[in-house]
Coordinates of C-alpha atoms and ligand atoms in Angstrom, one line a residue:
X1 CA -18.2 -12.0 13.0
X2 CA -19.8 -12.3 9.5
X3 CA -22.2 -15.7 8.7
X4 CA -19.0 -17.0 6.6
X5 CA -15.9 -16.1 7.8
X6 CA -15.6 -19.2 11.0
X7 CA -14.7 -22.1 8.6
X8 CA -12.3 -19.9 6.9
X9 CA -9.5 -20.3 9.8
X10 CA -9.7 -23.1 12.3
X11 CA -10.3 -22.5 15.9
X12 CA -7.2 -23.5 17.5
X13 CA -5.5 -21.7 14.7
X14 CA -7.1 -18.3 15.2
X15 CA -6.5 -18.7 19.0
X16 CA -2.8 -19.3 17.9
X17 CA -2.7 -15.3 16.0
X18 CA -4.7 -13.8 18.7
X19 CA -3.3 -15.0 21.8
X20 CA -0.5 -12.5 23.6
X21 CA 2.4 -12.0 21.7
X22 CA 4.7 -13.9 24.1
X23 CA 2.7 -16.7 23.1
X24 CA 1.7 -16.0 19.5
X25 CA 2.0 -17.7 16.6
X26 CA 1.9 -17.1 12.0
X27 CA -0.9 -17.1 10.8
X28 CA -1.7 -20.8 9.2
X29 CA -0.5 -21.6 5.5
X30 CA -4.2 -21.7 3.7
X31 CA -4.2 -17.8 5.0
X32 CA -1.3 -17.0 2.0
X33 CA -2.5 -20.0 -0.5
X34 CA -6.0 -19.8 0.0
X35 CA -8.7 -18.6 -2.8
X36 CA -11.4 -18.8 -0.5
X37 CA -9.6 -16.7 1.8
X38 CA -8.5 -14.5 -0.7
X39 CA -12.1 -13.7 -2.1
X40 CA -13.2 -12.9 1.5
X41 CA -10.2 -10.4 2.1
X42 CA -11.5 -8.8 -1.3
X43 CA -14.8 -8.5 0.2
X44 CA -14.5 -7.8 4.0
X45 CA -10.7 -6.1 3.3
X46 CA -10.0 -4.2 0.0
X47 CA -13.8 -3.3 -0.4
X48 CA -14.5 -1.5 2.8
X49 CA -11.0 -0.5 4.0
X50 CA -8.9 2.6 2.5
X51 CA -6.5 2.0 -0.2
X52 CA -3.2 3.7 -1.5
X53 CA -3.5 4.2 -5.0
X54 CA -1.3 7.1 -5.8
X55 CA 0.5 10.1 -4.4
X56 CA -0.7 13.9 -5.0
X57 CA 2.2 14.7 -6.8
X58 CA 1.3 12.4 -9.8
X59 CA -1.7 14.0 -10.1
X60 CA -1.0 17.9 -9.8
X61 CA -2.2 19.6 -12.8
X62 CA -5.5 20.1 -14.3
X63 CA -6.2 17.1 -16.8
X64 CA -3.7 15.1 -15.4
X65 CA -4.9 11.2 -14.4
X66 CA -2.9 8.1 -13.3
X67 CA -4.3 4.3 -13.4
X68 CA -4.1 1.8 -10.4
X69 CA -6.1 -1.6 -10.0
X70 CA -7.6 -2.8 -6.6
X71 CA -7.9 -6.5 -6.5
X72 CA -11.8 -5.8 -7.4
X73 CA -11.7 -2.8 -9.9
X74 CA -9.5 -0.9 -11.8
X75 CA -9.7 2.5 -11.4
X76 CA -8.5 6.2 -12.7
X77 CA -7.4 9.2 -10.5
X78 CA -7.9 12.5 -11.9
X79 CA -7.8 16.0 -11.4
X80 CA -10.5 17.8 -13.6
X81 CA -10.1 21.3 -14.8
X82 CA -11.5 23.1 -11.4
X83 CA -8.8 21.2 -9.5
X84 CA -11.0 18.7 -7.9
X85 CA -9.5 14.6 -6.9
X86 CA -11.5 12.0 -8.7
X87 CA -11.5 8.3 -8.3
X88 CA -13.1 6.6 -11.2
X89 CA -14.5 3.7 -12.3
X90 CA -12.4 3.4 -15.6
X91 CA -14.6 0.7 -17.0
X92 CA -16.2 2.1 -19.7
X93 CA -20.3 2.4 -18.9
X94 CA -20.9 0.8 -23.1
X95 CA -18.9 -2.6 -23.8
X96 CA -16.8 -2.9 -20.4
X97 CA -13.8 -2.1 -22.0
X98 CA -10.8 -0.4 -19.5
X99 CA -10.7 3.3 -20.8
X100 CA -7.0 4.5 -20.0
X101 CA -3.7 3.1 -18.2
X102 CA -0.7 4.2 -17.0
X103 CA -0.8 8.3 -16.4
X104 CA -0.7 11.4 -18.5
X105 CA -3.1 14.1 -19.0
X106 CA -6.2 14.7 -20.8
X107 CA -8.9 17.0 -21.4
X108 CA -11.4 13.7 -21.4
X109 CA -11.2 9.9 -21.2
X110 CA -11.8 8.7 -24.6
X111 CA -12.5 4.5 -24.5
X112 CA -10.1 3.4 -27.4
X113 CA -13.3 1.1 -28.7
X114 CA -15.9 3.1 -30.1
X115 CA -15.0 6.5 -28.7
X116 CA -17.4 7.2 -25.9
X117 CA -15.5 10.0 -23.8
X118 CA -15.8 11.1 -20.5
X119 CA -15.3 14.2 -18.6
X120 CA -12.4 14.0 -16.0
X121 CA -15.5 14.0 -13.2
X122 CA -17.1 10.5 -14.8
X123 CA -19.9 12.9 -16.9
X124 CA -20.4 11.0 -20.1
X125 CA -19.9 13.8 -23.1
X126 CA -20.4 11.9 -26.1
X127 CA -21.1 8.7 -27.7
X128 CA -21.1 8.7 -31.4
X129 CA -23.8 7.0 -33.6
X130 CA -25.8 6.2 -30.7
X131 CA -28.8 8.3 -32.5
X132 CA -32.2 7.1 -32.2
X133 CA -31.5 4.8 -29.2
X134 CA -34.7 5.0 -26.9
X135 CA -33.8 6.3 -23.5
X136 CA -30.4 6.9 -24.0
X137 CA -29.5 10.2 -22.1
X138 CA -25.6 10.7 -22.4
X139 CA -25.8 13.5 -19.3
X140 CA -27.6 11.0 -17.2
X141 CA -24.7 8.6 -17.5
X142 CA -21.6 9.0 -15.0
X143 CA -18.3 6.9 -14.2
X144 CA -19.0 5.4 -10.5
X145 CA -17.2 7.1 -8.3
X146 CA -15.5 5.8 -5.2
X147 CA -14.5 7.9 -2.2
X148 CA -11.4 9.7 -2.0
X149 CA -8.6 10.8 0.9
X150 CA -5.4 12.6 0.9
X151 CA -3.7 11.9 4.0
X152 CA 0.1 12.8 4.0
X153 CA 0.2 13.2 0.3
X154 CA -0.9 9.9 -0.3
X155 CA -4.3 9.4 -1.8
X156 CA -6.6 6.5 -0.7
X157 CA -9.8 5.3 -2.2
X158 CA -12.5 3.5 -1.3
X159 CA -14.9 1.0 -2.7
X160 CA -17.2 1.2 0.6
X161 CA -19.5 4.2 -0.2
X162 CA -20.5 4.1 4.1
X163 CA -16.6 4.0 4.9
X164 CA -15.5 6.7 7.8
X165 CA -12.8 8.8 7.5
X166 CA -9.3 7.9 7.1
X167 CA -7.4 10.6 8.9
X168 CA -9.0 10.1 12.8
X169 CA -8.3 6.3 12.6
X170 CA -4.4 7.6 11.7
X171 CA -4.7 10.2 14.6
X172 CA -1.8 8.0 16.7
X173 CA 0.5 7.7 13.2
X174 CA 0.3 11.6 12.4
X175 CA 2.8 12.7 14.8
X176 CA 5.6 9.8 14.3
X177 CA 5.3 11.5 10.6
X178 CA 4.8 14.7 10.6
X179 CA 8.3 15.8 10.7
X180 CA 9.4 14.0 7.8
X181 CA 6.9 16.2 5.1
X182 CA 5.9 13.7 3.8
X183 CA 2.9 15.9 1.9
X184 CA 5.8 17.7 0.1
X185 CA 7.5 15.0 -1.2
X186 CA 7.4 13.9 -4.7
X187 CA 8.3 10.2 -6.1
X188 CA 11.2 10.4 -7.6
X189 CA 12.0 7.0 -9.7
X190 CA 9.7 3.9 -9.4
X191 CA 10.7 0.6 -10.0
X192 CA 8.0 -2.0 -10.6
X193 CA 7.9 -6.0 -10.1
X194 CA 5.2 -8.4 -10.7
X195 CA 5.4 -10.5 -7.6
X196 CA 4.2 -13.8 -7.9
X197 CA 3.1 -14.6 -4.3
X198 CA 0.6 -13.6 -1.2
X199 CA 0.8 -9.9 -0.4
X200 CA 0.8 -10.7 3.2
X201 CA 4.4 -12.1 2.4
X202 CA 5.8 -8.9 1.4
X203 CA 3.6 -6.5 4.2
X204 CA 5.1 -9.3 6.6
X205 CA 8.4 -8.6 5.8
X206 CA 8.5 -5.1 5.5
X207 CA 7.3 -4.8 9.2
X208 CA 10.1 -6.5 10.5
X209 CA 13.8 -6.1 11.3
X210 CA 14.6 -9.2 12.2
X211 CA 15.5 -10.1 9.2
X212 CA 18.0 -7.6 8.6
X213 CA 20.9 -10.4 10.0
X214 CA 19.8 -12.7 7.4
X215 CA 19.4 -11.3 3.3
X216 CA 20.9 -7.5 4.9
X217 CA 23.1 -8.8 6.5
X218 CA 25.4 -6.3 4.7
X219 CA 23.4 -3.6 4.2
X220 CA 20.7 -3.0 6.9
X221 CA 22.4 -4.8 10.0
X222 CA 25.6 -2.8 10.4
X223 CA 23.3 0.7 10.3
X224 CA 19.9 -0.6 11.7
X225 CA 20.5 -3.6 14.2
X226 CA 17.6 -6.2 14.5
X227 CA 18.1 -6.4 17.8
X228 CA 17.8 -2.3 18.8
X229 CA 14.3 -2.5 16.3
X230 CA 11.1 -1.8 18.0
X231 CA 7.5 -1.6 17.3
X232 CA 5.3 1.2 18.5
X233 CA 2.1 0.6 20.2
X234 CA -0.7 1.7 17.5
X235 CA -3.8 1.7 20.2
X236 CA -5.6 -0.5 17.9
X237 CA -5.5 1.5 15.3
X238 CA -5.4 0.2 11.5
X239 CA -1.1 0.9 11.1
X240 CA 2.4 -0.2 12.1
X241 CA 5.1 1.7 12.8
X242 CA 9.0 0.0 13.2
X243 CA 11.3 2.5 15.0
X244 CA 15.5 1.2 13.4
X245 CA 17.3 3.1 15.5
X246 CA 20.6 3.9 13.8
X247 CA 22.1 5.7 16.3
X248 CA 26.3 6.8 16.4
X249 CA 26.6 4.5 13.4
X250 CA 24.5 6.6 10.9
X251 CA 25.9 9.7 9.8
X252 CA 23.8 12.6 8.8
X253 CA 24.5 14.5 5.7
X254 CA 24.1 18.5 6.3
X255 CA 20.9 19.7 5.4
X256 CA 18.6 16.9 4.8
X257 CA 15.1 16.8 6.3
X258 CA 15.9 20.0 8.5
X259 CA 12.3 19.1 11.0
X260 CA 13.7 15.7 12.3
X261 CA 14.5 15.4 15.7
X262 CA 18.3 14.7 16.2
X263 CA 16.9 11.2 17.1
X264 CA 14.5 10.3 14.1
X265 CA 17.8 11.9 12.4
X266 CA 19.6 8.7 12.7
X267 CA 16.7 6.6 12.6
X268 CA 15.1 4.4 10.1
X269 CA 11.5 4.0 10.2
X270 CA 8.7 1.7 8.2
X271 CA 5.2 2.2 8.5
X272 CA 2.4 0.0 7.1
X273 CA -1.4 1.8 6.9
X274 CA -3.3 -1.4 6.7
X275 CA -4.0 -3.0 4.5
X276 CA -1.4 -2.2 1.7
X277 CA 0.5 1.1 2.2
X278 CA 4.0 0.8 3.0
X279 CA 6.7 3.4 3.4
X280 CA 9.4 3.9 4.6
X281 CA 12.0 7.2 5.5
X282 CA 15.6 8.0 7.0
X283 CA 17.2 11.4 7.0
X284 CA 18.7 10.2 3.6
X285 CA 15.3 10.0 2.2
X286 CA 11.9 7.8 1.3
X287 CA 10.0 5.2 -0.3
X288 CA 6.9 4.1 -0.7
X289 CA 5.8 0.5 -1.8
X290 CA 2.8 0.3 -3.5
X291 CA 1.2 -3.1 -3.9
X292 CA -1.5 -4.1 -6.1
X293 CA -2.7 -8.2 -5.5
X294 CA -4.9 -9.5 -8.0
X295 CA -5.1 -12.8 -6.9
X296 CA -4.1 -14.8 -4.0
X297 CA -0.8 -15.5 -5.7
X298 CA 0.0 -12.5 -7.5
X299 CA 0.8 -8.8 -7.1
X300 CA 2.5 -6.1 -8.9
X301 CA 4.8 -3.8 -7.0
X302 CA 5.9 -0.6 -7.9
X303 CA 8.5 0.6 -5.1
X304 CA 9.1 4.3 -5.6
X305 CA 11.5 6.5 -4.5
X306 CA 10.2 10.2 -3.3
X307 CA 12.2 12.9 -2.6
X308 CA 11.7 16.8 -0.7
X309 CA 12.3 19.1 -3.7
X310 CA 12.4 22.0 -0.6
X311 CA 15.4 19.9 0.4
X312 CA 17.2 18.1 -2.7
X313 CA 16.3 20.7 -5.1
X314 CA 15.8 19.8 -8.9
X315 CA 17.1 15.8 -9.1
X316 CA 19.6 15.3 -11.5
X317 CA 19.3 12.0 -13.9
X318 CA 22.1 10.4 -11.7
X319 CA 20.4 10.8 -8.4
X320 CA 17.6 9.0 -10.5
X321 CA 19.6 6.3 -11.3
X322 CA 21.7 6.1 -7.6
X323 CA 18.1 5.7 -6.2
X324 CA 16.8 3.1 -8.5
X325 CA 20.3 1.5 -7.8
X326 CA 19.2 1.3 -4.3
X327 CA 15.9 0.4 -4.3
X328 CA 16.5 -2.4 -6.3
X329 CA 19.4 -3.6 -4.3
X330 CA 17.5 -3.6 -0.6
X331 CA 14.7 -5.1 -3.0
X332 CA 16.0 -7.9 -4.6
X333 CA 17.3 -8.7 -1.1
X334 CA 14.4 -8.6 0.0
X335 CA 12.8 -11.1 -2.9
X336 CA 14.6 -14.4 -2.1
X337 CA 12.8 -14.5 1.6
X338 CA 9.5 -13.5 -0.2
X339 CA 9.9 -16.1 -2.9
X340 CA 11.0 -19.2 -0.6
X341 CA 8.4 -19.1 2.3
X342 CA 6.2 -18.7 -0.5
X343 CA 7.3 -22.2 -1.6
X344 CA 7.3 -23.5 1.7
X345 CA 3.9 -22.3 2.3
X346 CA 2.5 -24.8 -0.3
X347 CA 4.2 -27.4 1.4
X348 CA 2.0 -30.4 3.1
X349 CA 3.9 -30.4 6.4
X350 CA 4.4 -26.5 6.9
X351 CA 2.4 -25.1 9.8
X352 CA 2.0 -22.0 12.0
X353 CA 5.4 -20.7 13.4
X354 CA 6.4 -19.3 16.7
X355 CA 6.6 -15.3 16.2
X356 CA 10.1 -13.8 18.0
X357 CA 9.1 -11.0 20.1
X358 CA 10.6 -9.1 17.6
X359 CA 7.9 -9.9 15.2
X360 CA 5.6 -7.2 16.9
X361 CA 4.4 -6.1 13.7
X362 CA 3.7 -9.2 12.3
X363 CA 1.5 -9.2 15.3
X364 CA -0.1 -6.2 15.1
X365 CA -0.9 -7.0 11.5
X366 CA -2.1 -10.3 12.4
X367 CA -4.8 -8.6 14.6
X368 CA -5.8 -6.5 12.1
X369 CA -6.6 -8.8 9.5
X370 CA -8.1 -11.1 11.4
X371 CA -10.5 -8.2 12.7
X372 CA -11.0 -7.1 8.8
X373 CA -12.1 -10.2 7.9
X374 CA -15.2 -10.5 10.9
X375 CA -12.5 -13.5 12.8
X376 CA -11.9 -10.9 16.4
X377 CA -13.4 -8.0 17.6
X378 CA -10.8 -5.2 17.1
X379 CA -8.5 -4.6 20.0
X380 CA -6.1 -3.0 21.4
X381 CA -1.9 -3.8 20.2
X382 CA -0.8 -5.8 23.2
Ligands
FES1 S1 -16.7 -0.1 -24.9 FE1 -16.2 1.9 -24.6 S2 -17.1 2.9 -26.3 FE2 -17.7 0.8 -26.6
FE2_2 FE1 13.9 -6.5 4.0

């Protein structure tokens, strides 16, 4: 436990998210509307812990660079002309001035202010008129860099220079993936929302099926039943993984993801690698949620659709648009139940709830927060 984190959740509280499932509890309102607790979760979370910032397939040819913002840096992915993965910094080193967003490709990051530009590695190359400034070395001059992991085609970063390896703490998750590819898939349409609300609101309700008989009621709950849902025991272990069993009612097309099992055939699935990646799969295909807080009540959200190209071959503009169309539906489904506990959150009588035992997730992502931030020792998933 770090020298600031007890006054951040009350006793009793804390005792309410750690305690057994059976007799478990939300966490407390201040943990969605609080700054203070935001500003820790920026320290003690997205600062040390491995972020999802983009998939390998945006990134595949030399030159080619794509933008994403942590809650405490924006930074730039690139692959330079030897075919090495950077994360940058893309803060330029002069006046501070962001060098590039979105993604495209480049033979260097020129800053759009006064033209200092940057190898695709960080190296400074040039900064005009800067002649007869003492001391000023351009080569010694370099974007920071933060560490960088590919794990299933998705690539992480991290801000923690000290951090361990990704892939051993996912050693449990690997083979309830493996099957689906995911390190050949490609994103196939993205759809982006800025999401004015906690982050822990949407993760929440991503990990469970419960709610399928209230907003998907018509589309999840016929295939995927709440009540046939379970949650996988992640050893402690920083993910979540929600089994939907589909079963007799889902009805596989010929020929799509050939390595499932006939089970994970009919199955659902939605995994969560703490803190922020969330994807999910069926033998119909993926998606992948990427969130990006920047504040304790806001986040963008770019949900993206990938696809096997082994599998679908070369998509067509109107499987583009049908996917979209979907994404958007199960989506805006999902926004009304982020939206309104959102409201209620800020409410002065609203309090910790009882979790359903079909809230695993929730729990398991209650431990894990509350072990990122210093509040538990890290334990096993009960
Ligand atoms: S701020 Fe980038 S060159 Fe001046
Ligand atoms: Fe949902």
């Amino acid at each position: 436990m770090n020298a600031k984190t007890p006054s951040l959740i009350a006793t009793d509280a804390l005792q309410k998210i750690t305690a057994p499932l059976s007799q478990a509890w939300t966490l407390p309102p201040q943990a969605y509307t609080s700054c203070e607790i935001f500003a820790a979760e920026v320290d003690s979370i997205f600062s040390k812990d491995w972020i999802c910032v983009a998939r390998i397939d945006q990134v595949k040819a030399p030159g080619d660079y794509i933008c994403a913002d942590l809650p405490s840096q924006p930074i730039v992915v690139t692959r330079d002309q030897q075919g090495q993965l950077h994360a940058l910094s893309r803060v330029c080193l002069h006046r501070a001035m962001p060098l590039v967003e979105g993604q495209g490709n480049t033979t260097r990051l020129v800053c759009p202010y006064h033209r200092w530009s940057y190898e695709l590695d960080g190296q400074l190359r040039s900064a005009p008129m800067m002649t007869g400034v003492e001391g000023f070395v351009e080569s010694a001059q370099c974007l920071p860099e933060l560490q960088l992991e590919v794990w299933q085609g998705f690539i992480f970063v991290n801000l923690d220079p000290q951090a361990q390896p990704l892939a051993p703490r996912l050693s449990g998750l690997l083979p309830l993936v493996s099957n689906y590819a995911f390190s050949e898939m490609q994103v196939l349409e993205t759809i982006e929302y800025d999401s004015p609300w906690n982050w822990k609101i949407l993760v929440e309700n991503f990990m469970e099926a419960y709610h399928h008989i209230g907003p998907h009621k018509q589309t999840f709950e016929p295939a995927y039943p709440a009540r046939d849902a379970e949650i996988l025991d992640n050893e402690g272990q920083p993910w979540v993984f929600l089994k939907m069993p589909g079963g007799h009612r889902v009805t596989v097309e010929e020929g799509a993801f050939p390595a499932l099992t006939p089970a994970q055939q009919h199955d659902l699935i939605a995994v969560c690698v703490f803190p922020t990646l969330l994807f999910g799969a069926s033998a119909a295909g993926a998606a992948w949620y990427q969130l990006e807080p920047s504040g304790v009540d806001k986040m963008r959200l770019k949900i993206h659709g990938l696809y096997h190209p082994s599998v679908s071959g070369e998509p067509r503009a109107e499987d583009r648009a049908e996917v979209a169309a979907m994404l958007k539906l199960i989506h805006e489904e999902d926004i009304a139940v982020n939206r309104g506990p959102w409201q209620g959150l800020q409410a002065a009588m609203t309090t910790q709830g009882r979790l359903s035992l079909f809230e695993q997730g929730i729990w398991q992502l209650n431990q894990l927060w509350a072990s990122g931030l210093g509040l538990k020792k890290p334990n096993h998933s009960g």
